Coordinates of C-alpha atoms in Angstrom, one line a residue:
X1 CA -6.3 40.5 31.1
X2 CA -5.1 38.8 28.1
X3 CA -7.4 35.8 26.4
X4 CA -6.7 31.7 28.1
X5 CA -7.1 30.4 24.3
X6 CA -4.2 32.5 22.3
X7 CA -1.6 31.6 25.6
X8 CA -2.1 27.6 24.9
X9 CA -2.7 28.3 21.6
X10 CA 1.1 27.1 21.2
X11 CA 1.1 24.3 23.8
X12 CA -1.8 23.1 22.0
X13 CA 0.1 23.1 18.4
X14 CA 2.6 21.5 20.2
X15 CA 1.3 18.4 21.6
X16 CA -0.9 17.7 18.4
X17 CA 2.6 17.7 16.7
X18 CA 4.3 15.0 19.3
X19 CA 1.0 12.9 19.0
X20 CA 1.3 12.8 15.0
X21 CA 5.4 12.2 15.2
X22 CA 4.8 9.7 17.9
X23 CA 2.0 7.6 15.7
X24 CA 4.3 7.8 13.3
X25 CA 6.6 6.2 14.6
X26 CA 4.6 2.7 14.8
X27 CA 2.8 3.1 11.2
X28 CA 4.1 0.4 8.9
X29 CA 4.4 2.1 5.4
X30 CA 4.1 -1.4 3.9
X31 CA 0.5 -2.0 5.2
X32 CA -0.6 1.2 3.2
X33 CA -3.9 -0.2 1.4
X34 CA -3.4 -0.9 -2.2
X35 CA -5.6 1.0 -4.9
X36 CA -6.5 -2.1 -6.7
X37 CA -7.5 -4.2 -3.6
X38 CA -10.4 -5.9 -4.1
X39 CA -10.7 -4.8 -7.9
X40 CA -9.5 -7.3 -10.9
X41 CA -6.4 -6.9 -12.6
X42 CA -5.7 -3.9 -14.6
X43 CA -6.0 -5.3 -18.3
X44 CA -2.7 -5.3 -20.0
X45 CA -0.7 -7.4 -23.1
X46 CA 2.7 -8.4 -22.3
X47 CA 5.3 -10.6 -23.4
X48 CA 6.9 -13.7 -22.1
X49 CA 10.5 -12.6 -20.3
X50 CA 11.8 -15.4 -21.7
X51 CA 9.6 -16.4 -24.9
X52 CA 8.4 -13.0 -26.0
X53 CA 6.2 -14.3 -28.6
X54 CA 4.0 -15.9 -25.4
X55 CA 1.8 -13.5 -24.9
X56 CA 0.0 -12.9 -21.3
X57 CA -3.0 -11.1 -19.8
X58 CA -5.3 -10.9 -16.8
X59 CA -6.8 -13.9 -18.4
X60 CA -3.2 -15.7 -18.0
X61 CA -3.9 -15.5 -14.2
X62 CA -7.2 -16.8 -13.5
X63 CA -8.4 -20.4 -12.6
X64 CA -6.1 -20.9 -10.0
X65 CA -4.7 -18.9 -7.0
X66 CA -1.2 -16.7 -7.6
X67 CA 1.1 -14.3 -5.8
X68 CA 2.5 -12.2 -8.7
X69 CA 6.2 -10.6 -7.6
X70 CA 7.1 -7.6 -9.0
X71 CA 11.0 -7.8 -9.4
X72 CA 14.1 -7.1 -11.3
X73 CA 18.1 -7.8 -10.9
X74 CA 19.2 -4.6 -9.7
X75 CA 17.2 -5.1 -6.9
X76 CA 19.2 -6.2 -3.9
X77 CA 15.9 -7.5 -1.8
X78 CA 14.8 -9.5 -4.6
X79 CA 17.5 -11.6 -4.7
X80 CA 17.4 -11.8 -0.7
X81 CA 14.0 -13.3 -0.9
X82 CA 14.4 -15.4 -3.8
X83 CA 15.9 -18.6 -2.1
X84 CA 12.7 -18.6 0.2
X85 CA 10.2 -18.0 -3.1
X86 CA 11.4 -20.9 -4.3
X87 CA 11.4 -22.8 -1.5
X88 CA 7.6 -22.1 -1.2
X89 CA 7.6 -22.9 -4.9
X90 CA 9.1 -26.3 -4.9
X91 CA 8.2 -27.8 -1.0
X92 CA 4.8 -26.1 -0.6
X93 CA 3.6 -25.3 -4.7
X94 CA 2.8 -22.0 -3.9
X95 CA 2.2 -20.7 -8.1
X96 CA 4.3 -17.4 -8.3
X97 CA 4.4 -15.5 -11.1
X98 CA 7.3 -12.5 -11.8
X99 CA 6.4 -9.2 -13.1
X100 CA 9.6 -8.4 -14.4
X101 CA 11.1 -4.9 -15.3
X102 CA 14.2 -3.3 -15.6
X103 CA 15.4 0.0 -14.8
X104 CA 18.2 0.2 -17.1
X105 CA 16.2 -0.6 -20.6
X106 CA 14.9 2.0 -22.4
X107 CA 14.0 1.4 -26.0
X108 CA 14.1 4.4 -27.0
X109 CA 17.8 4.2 -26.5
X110 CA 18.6 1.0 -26.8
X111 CA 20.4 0.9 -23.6
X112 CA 20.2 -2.7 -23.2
X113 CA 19.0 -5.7 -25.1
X114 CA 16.6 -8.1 -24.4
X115 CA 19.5 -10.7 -24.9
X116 CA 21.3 -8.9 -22.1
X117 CA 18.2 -8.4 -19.9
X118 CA 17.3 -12.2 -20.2
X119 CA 21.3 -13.0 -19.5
X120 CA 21.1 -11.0 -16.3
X121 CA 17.7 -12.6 -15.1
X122 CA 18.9 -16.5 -16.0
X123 CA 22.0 -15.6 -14.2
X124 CA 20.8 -14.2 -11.1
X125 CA 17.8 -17.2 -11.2
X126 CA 20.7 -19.9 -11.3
X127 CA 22.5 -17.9 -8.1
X128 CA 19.6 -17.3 -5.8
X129 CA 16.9 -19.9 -7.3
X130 CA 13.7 -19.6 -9.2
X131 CA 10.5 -19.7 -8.0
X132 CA 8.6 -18.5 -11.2
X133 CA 6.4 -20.5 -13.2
X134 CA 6.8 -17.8 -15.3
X135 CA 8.1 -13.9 -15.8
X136 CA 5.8 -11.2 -17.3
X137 CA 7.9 -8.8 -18.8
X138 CA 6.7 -5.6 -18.0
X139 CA 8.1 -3.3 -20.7
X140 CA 7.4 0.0 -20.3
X141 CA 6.4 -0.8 -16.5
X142 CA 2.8 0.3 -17.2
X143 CA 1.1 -2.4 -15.7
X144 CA 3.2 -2.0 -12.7
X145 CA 2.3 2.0 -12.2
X146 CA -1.5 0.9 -13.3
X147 CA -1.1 -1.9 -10.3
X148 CA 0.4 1.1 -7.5
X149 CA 4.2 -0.2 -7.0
X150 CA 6.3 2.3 -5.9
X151 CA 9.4 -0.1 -6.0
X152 CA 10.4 -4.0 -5.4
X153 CA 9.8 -6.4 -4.4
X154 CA 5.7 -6.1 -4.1
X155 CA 3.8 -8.9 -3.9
X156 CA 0.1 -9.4 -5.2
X157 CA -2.0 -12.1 -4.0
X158 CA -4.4 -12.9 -7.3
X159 CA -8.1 -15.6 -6.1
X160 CA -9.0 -17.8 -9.0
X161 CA -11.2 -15.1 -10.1
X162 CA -8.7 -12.8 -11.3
X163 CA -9.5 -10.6 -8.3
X164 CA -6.1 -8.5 -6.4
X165 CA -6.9 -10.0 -2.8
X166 CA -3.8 -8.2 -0.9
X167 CA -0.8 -6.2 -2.1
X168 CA 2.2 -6.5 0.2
X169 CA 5.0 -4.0 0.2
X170 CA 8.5 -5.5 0.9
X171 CA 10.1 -8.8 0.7
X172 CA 8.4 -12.3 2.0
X173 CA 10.3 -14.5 4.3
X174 CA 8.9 -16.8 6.8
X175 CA 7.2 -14.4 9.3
X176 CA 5.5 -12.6 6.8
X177 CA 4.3 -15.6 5.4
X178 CA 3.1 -17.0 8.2
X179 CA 1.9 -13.9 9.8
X180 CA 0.1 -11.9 6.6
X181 CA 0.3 -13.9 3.0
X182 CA 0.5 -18.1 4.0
X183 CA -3.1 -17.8 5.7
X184 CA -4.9 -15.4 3.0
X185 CA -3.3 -18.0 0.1
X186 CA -4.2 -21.2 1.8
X187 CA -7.6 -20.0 2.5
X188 CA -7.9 -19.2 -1.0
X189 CA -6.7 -22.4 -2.2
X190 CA -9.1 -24.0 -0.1
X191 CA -11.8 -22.1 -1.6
X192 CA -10.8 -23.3 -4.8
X193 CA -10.7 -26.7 -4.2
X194 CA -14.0 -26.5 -3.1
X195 CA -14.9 -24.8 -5.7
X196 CA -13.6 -27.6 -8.0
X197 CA -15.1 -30.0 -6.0
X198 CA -18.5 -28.9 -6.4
X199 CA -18.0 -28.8 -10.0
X200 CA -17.0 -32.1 -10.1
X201 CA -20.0 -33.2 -8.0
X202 CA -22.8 -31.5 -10.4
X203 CA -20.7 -32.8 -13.4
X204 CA -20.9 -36.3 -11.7
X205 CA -24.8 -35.9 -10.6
X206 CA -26.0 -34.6 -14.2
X207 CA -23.6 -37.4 -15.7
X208 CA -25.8 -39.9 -13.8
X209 CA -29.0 -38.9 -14.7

């Protein structure tokens, strides 16, 4: 009489294969936790898009609340969710911030120019809209492999602090600012205001004395 175990042995194999196709089928890839949640910035030294002699680092960043957006022109879902960027920009000051880079340049090469990259960029920004309040050009896309991105548009929400508070995966339009970024930047905002406030209350108080 043979053994139960080795004739379900298969069934077995079976069902725990269903189980992990069927879970996968309701995983979101884009809620995948980042590696630098909750850690500051990696450091980095990058130019100005624009103005390369401006120079920016994680300092750059801190004192107020920002959602950096890793982006570039050949990327069709960047310019999708660039009219609603800026609308958050200009009706609700939301302070974003690009990290820019571009597949096509490779200095090395000399593929493309700066001048042509920075033609591409103001072109697309007068088509679609720009919500930056600036673009940190990231060169060799360093910062962005040091930061996780796997492609664009990603989104990082930055506290006053410096600190990476969420990374989002995919574009932002309404629901998902609603739904997932909107609450964790206004409750930030509203930590820095207190913040401020308090300040401004001791400053006041020791003024007094």
């Amino acid at each position: 009489m043979k053994k139960p175990l080795p004739m379900i042995l298969p069934l077995l194999l079976f069902l725990l294969l269903v189980i992990f196709l069927f879970q996968g089928l309701f995983n979101d890839p884009r809620a995948l936790d980042s590696q630098v949640k909750g850690k500051p910035l990696p450091s980095f030294s990058l130019p100005d898009l624009m103005h390369p002699e401006q120079i920016y680092s994680p300092e750059s960043l801190k004192g107020d609340v920002t959602i950096v957006n890793v982006w570039g022109v050949w990327c069709v879902t960047c310019a999708v969710e660039l009219p609603y960027l800026t609308h958050l920009s200009e009706q609700e000051g939301v302070r974003i911030v690009g990290l820019y880079f571009d597949q096509d340049l490779d200095p090395d090469f000399g593929t493309k120019t700066l001048s042509r990259v920075q033609q591409e960029v103001t072109e697309m920004l007068s088509r679609y809209g720009n919500p930056y309040a600036f673009n940190i050009f990231d060169v060799y896309r360093d910062t962005s492999l040091d930061l996780g991105v796997t492609g664009a548009p990603e989104h990082f929400v930055i506290d006053k602090d410096g600190i990476v508070r969420m990374h989002h995966i995919g574009d932002i339009n309404e629901r998902v600012w609603e739904n997932k970024v909107g609450p964790l930047y206004r409750k930030l905002k509203q930590e820095l205001a207190n913040s401020q406030t308090f300040q401004e209350s001791q400053i006041s108080q020791s003024g007094g004395e």
